[in-house]
Each structure stands twice: as C-alpha cells, then as structure tokens.
Amino acid sequence: MRLDPHSMAETPEDGDGDTSVVTRTRPKTQRPPLYKVLLLNDDYTPMEFVVVVLERFFGITHSQAVEIMLTVHKKGLAVVGVFSHEIAETKVAQVMDFARRHQHPLQCTMEKEE
Ligand code: TYC
C-alpha cells in the first residue's frame, strides 16, 4: 500500500490487493483507579452521630447526610463518595478515628471501583 498522505484513494482497503489496516500508535490513556468509601450499618451508633460524621468529613449538606444515613440504616451500607486511593484512605481513617474516640462501633471501609 502506498503511503501518500494526500491521496484520497489511500484507504485500508484500496483495491491494491493487500488488506492492511490503519493502526493508531497513540497509547490508551491510563487513569488512576478510584475507590468507593462505604459506610456500614450497626445497631448502636446514634443516627445523629452518623449525620454529623457525613457532614464533617464528606462536606455534604444536612439533608444529603440524613438521606445517606437512612439508606445505610435501611439497606445495610451505602457508598458515601468516590475518591483517589489517598483521599479514600484519609476519609476512612478520619471516620474510624472519630467513631472510636466517641466509643461508637461505626464502620467505614473502601473498595476499588471496577
Ligand atoms: N442503625 C443505627 C440506629 O438505628 C443508625 C446507623 C445508621 C448506624 C448508619 C450506622 O452507618 C450507620 N441507631
């Protein structure tokens, strides 16, 4: 196949008998993986404490915090947010430390997003 960039006839199948394809050399851009931060239900942590946690560490409004807390309470868990590995780790540590200091069994974990 000829390699004349100006020729309109130069297509992957240009009738010259070969079956070459045009391949791009640009590599696929890699994105860093993201992590879901999950809040887990338990029977003992007060609802209002969970709302405060969500407002304080996830920067969401009071009504959004109530909504997420109630989802966790009813369904067992909910995704609170999606972050880079470092930010997700920090959020989990902040929540776990705050809960421990207040002697509540609240659990927060992270999971790689597929
Ligand atoms: N289930 C708790 C209660 O009835 C409230 C609760 C909600 C606890 C969300 C944890 O992540 C949680 N007091």
PDB file of C-alpha atoms and ligand atoms in Angstrom:
ATOM      1  CA  MET A   1       0.000   0.000   0.000  1.00  0.00           C
ATOM      2  CA  ARG A   2       1.313   3.439  -0.904  1.00  0.00           C
ATOM      3  CA  LEU A   3       1.866   5.903   1.904  1.00  0.00           C
ATOM      4  CA  ASP A   4       0.951   9.163   0.168  1.00  0.00           C
ATOM      5  CA  PRO A   5      -0.873  11.189   2.847  1.00  0.00           C
ATOM      6  CA  HIS A   6      -2.615  13.345   0.230  1.00  0.00           C
ATOM      7  CA  SER A   7      -4.097  10.539  -1.801  1.00  0.00           C
ATOM      8  CA  MET A   8      -7.852  10.179  -1.219  1.00  0.00           C
ATOM      9  CA  ALA A   9      -7.627   6.657  -2.608  1.00  0.00           C
ATOM     10  CA  GLU A  10      -5.404   5.585   0.255  1.00  0.00           C
ATOM     11  CA  THR A  11      -7.846   3.675   2.450  1.00  0.00           C
ATOM     12  CA  PRO A  12      -7.340   0.466   4.434  1.00  0.00           C
ATOM     13  CA  GLU A  13      -8.805  -1.445   1.502  1.00  0.00           C
ATOM     14  CA  ASP A  14      -7.789   0.463  -1.596  1.00  0.00           C
ATOM     15  CA  GLY A  15      -8.077  -2.299  -4.122  1.00  0.00           C
ATOM     16  CA  ASP A  16      -4.362  -2.854  -4.451  1.00  0.00           C
ATOM     17  CA  GLY A  17      -4.743  -6.398  -3.281  1.00  0.00           C
ATOM     18  CA  ASP A  18      -3.357  -6.115   0.237  1.00  0.00           C
ATOM     19  CA  THR A  19      -5.545  -5.917   3.338  1.00  0.00           C
ATOM     20  CA  SER A  20      -3.520  -3.699   5.660  1.00  0.00           C
ATOM     21  CA  VAL A  21      -5.368  -1.742   8.342  1.00  0.00           C
ATOM     22  CA  VAL A  22      -4.614   1.724   9.670  1.00  0.00           C
ATOM     23  CA  THR A  23      -3.370   1.362  13.235  1.00  0.00           C
ATOM     24  CA  ARG A  24      -3.131   4.208  15.707  1.00  0.00           C
ATOM     25  CA  THR A  25       0.109   4.494  17.605  1.00  0.00           C
ATOM     26  CA  ARG A  26      -1.398   6.700  20.355  1.00  0.00           C
ATOM     27  CA  PRO A  27      -1.446   4.570  23.543  1.00  0.00           C
ATOM     28  CA  LYS A  28      -4.614   4.339  25.637  1.00  0.00           C
ATOM     29  CA  THR A  29      -4.502   6.943  28.421  1.00  0.00           C
ATOM     30  CA  GLN A  30      -4.267   5.294  31.835  1.00  0.00           C
ATOM     31  CA  ARG A  31      -6.469   6.696  34.597  1.00  0.00           C
ATOM     32  CA  PRO A  32      -5.644   6.126  38.271  1.00  0.00           C
ATOM     33  CA  PRO A  33      -8.096   3.732  39.938  1.00  0.00           C
ATOM     34  CA  LEU A  34     -10.894   5.201  42.063  1.00  0.00           C
ATOM     35  CA  TYR A  35     -12.147   3.904  45.398  1.00  0.00           C
ATOM     36  CA  LYS A  36     -15.658   3.844  46.844  1.00  0.00           C
ATOM     37  CA  VAL A  37     -15.908   4.815  50.512  1.00  0.00           C
ATOM     38  CA  LEU A  38     -18.635   2.723  52.165  1.00  0.00           C
ATOM     39  CA  LEU A  39     -20.434   3.328  55.423  1.00  0.00           C
ATOM     40  CA  LEU A  40     -21.792   0.238  57.221  1.00  0.00           C
ATOM     41  CA  ASN A  41     -24.849  -0.067  59.401  1.00  0.00           C
ATOM     42  CA  ASP A  42     -24.780  -1.219  63.042  1.00  0.00           C
ATOM     43  CA  ASP A  43     -27.375  -1.349  65.811  1.00  0.00           C
ATOM     44  CA  TYR A  44     -25.699   1.051  68.260  1.00  0.00           C
ATOM     45  CA  THR A  45     -24.283   4.179  66.601  1.00  0.00           C
ATOM     46  CA  PRO A  46     -26.824   7.008  67.030  1.00  0.00           C
ATOM     47  CA  MET A  47     -28.365   8.300  63.810  1.00  0.00           C
ATOM     48  CA  GLU A  48     -27.454  11.894  64.659  1.00  0.00           C
ATOM     49  CA  PHE A  49     -23.783  10.914  65.142  1.00  0.00           C
ATOM     50  CA  VAL A  50     -23.699   9.376  61.644  1.00  0.00           C
ATOM     51  CA  VAL A  51     -25.219  12.563  60.214  1.00  0.00           C
ATOM     52  CA  VAL A  52     -22.501  14.637  61.907  1.00  0.00           C
ATOM     53  CA  VAL A  53     -19.804  12.304  60.510  1.00  0.00           C
ATOM     54  CA  LEU A  54     -21.151  12.681  56.980  1.00  0.00           C
ATOM     55  CA  GLU A  55     -21.383  16.475  57.229  1.00  0.00           C
ATOM     56  CA  ARG A  56     -17.953  16.832  58.822  1.00  0.00           C
ATOM     57  CA  PHE A  57     -15.836  14.510  56.685  1.00  0.00           C
ATOM     58  CA  PHE A  58     -17.675  14.432  53.368  1.00  0.00           C
ATOM     59  CA  GLY A  59     -18.683  18.092  53.048  1.00  0.00           C
ATOM     60  CA  ILE A  60     -22.321  17.386  52.245  1.00  0.00           C
ATOM     61  CA  THR A  61     -25.464  19.214  53.315  1.00  0.00           C
ATOM     62  CA  HIS A  62     -27.520  18.196  56.345  1.00  0.00           C
ATOM     63  CA  SER A  63     -30.366  16.850  54.208  1.00  0.00           C
ATOM     64  CA  GLN A  64     -27.982  14.819  51.988  1.00  0.00           C
ATOM     65  CA  ALA A  65     -26.369  13.455  55.170  1.00  0.00           C
ATOM     66  CA  VAL A  66     -29.758  12.401  56.596  1.00  0.00           C
ATOM     67  CA  GLU A  67     -30.614  10.727  53.277  1.00  0.00           C
ATOM     68  CA  ILE A  68     -27.357   8.702  53.156  1.00  0.00           C
ATOM     69  CA  MET A  69     -27.617   7.780  56.866  1.00  0.00           C
ATOM     70  CA  LEU A  70     -31.157   6.459  56.307  1.00  0.00           C
ATOM     71  CA  THR A  71     -30.019   4.477  53.237  1.00  0.00           C
ATOM     72  CA  VAL A  72     -27.296   2.816  55.351  1.00  0.00           C
ATOM     73  CA  HIS A  73     -29.794   2.184  58.168  1.00  0.00           C
ATOM     74  CA  LYS A  74     -32.290   0.510  55.806  1.00  0.00           C
ATOM     75  CA  LYS A  75     -30.016  -1.253  53.291  1.00  0.00           C
ATOM     76  CA  GLY A  76     -27.015  -2.110  55.482  1.00  0.00           C
ATOM     77  CA  LEU A  77     -24.484   0.058  53.669  1.00  0.00           C
ATOM     78  CA  ALA A  78     -24.122   2.880  51.162  1.00  0.00           C
ATOM     79  CA  VAL A  79     -21.431   4.487  49.035  1.00  0.00           C
ATOM     80  CA  VAL A  80     -20.645   7.867  50.560  1.00  0.00           C
ATOM     81  CA  GLY A  81     -18.282   9.026  47.824  1.00  0.00           C
ATOM     82  CA  VAL A  82     -15.666   8.015  45.242  1.00  0.00           C
ATOM     83  CA  PHE A  83     -12.077   9.232  45.635  1.00  0.00           C
ATOM     84  CA  SER A  84      -8.431   8.603  44.771  1.00  0.00           C
ATOM     85  CA  HIS A  85      -6.732   5.937  46.912  1.00  0.00           C
ATOM     86  CA  GLU A  86      -5.049   8.514  49.159  1.00  0.00           C
ATOM     87  CA  ILE A  87      -8.178  10.606  49.762  1.00  0.00           C
ATOM     88  CA  ALA A  88     -10.334   7.498  50.361  1.00  0.00           C
ATOM     89  CA  GLU A  89      -7.792   6.193  52.894  1.00  0.00           C
ATOM     90  CA  THR A  90      -7.823   9.536  54.686  1.00  0.00           C
ATOM     91  CA  LYS A  91     -11.660   9.639  54.841  1.00  0.00           C
ATOM     92  CA  VAL A  92     -11.814   6.074  56.228  1.00  0.00           C
ATOM     93  CA  ALA A  93      -9.162   6.863  58.863  1.00  0.00           C
ATOM     94  CA  GLN A  94     -10.930  10.113  59.889  1.00  0.00           C
ATOM     95  CA  VAL A  95     -14.313   8.379  60.281  1.00  0.00           C
ATOM     96  CA  MET A  96     -12.885   5.372  62.142  1.00  0.00           C
ATOM     97  CA  ASP A  97     -10.859   7.581  64.497  1.00  0.00           C
ATOM     98  CA  PHE A  98     -13.791   9.919  65.219  1.00  0.00           C
ATOM     99  CA  ALA A  99     -16.119   6.933  65.894  1.00  0.00           C
ATOM    100  CA  ARG A 100     -13.550   5.259  68.160  1.00  0.00           C
ATOM    101  CA  ARG A 101     -12.982   8.470  70.145  1.00  0.00           C
ATOM    102  CA  HIS A 102     -16.742   8.671  70.748  1.00  0.00           C
ATOM    103  CA  GLN A 103     -16.921   4.937  71.528  1.00  0.00           C
ATOM    104  CA  HIS A 104     -19.322   4.110  68.708  1.00  0.00           C
ATOM    105  CA  PRO A 105     -18.887   0.924  66.648  1.00  0.00           C
ATOM    106  CA  LEU A 106     -19.449   2.713  63.305  1.00  0.00           C
ATOM    107  CA  GLN A 107     -17.504   1.075  60.457  1.00  0.00           C
ATOM    108  CA  CYS A 108     -16.225   2.725  57.282  1.00  0.00           C
ATOM    109  CA  THR A 109     -14.333   0.881  54.534  1.00  0.00           C
ATOM    110  CA  MET A 110     -13.059   1.424  50.994  1.00  0.00           C
ATOM    111  CA  GLU A 111     -13.313  -0.707  47.878  1.00  0.00           C
ATOM    112  CA  LYS A 112     -11.718  -0.385  44.446  1.00  0.00           C
ATOM    113  CA  GLU A 113     -14.182   0.756  41.811  1.00  0.00           C
ATOM    114  CA  GLU A 114     -14.250  -1.597  38.781  1.00  0.00           C
TER     115      GLU A 114
HETATM  116  N1  TYC B   1     -28.779   1.688  62.757  1.00  0.00           N
HETATM  117  C1  TYC B   1     -28.395   2.790  63.606  1.00  0.00           C
HETATM  118  C2  TYC B   1     -29.503   3.064  64.622  1.00  0.00           C
HETATM  119  O1  TYC B   1     -30.619   2.572  64.446  1.00  0.00           O
HETATM  120  C3  TYC B   1     -28.124   4.070  62.807  1.00  0.00           C
HETATM  121  C4  TYC B   1     -26.965   3.956  61.884  1.00  0.00           C
HETATM  122  C5  TYC B   1     -27.066   4.454  60.601  1.00  0.00           C
HETATM  123  C6  TYC B   1     -25.756   3.393  62.290  1.00  0.00           C
HETATM  124  C7  TYC B   1     -25.986   4.402  59.721  1.00  0.00           C
HETATM  125  C8  TYC B   1     -24.678   3.295  61.432  1.00  0.00           C
HETATM  126  O2  TYC B   1     -23.732   3.778  59.296  1.00  0.00           O
HETATM  127  C9  TYC B   1     -24.788   3.823  60.152  1.00  0.00           C
HETATM  128  N2  TYC B   1     -29.188   3.830  65.644  1.00  0.00           N
END
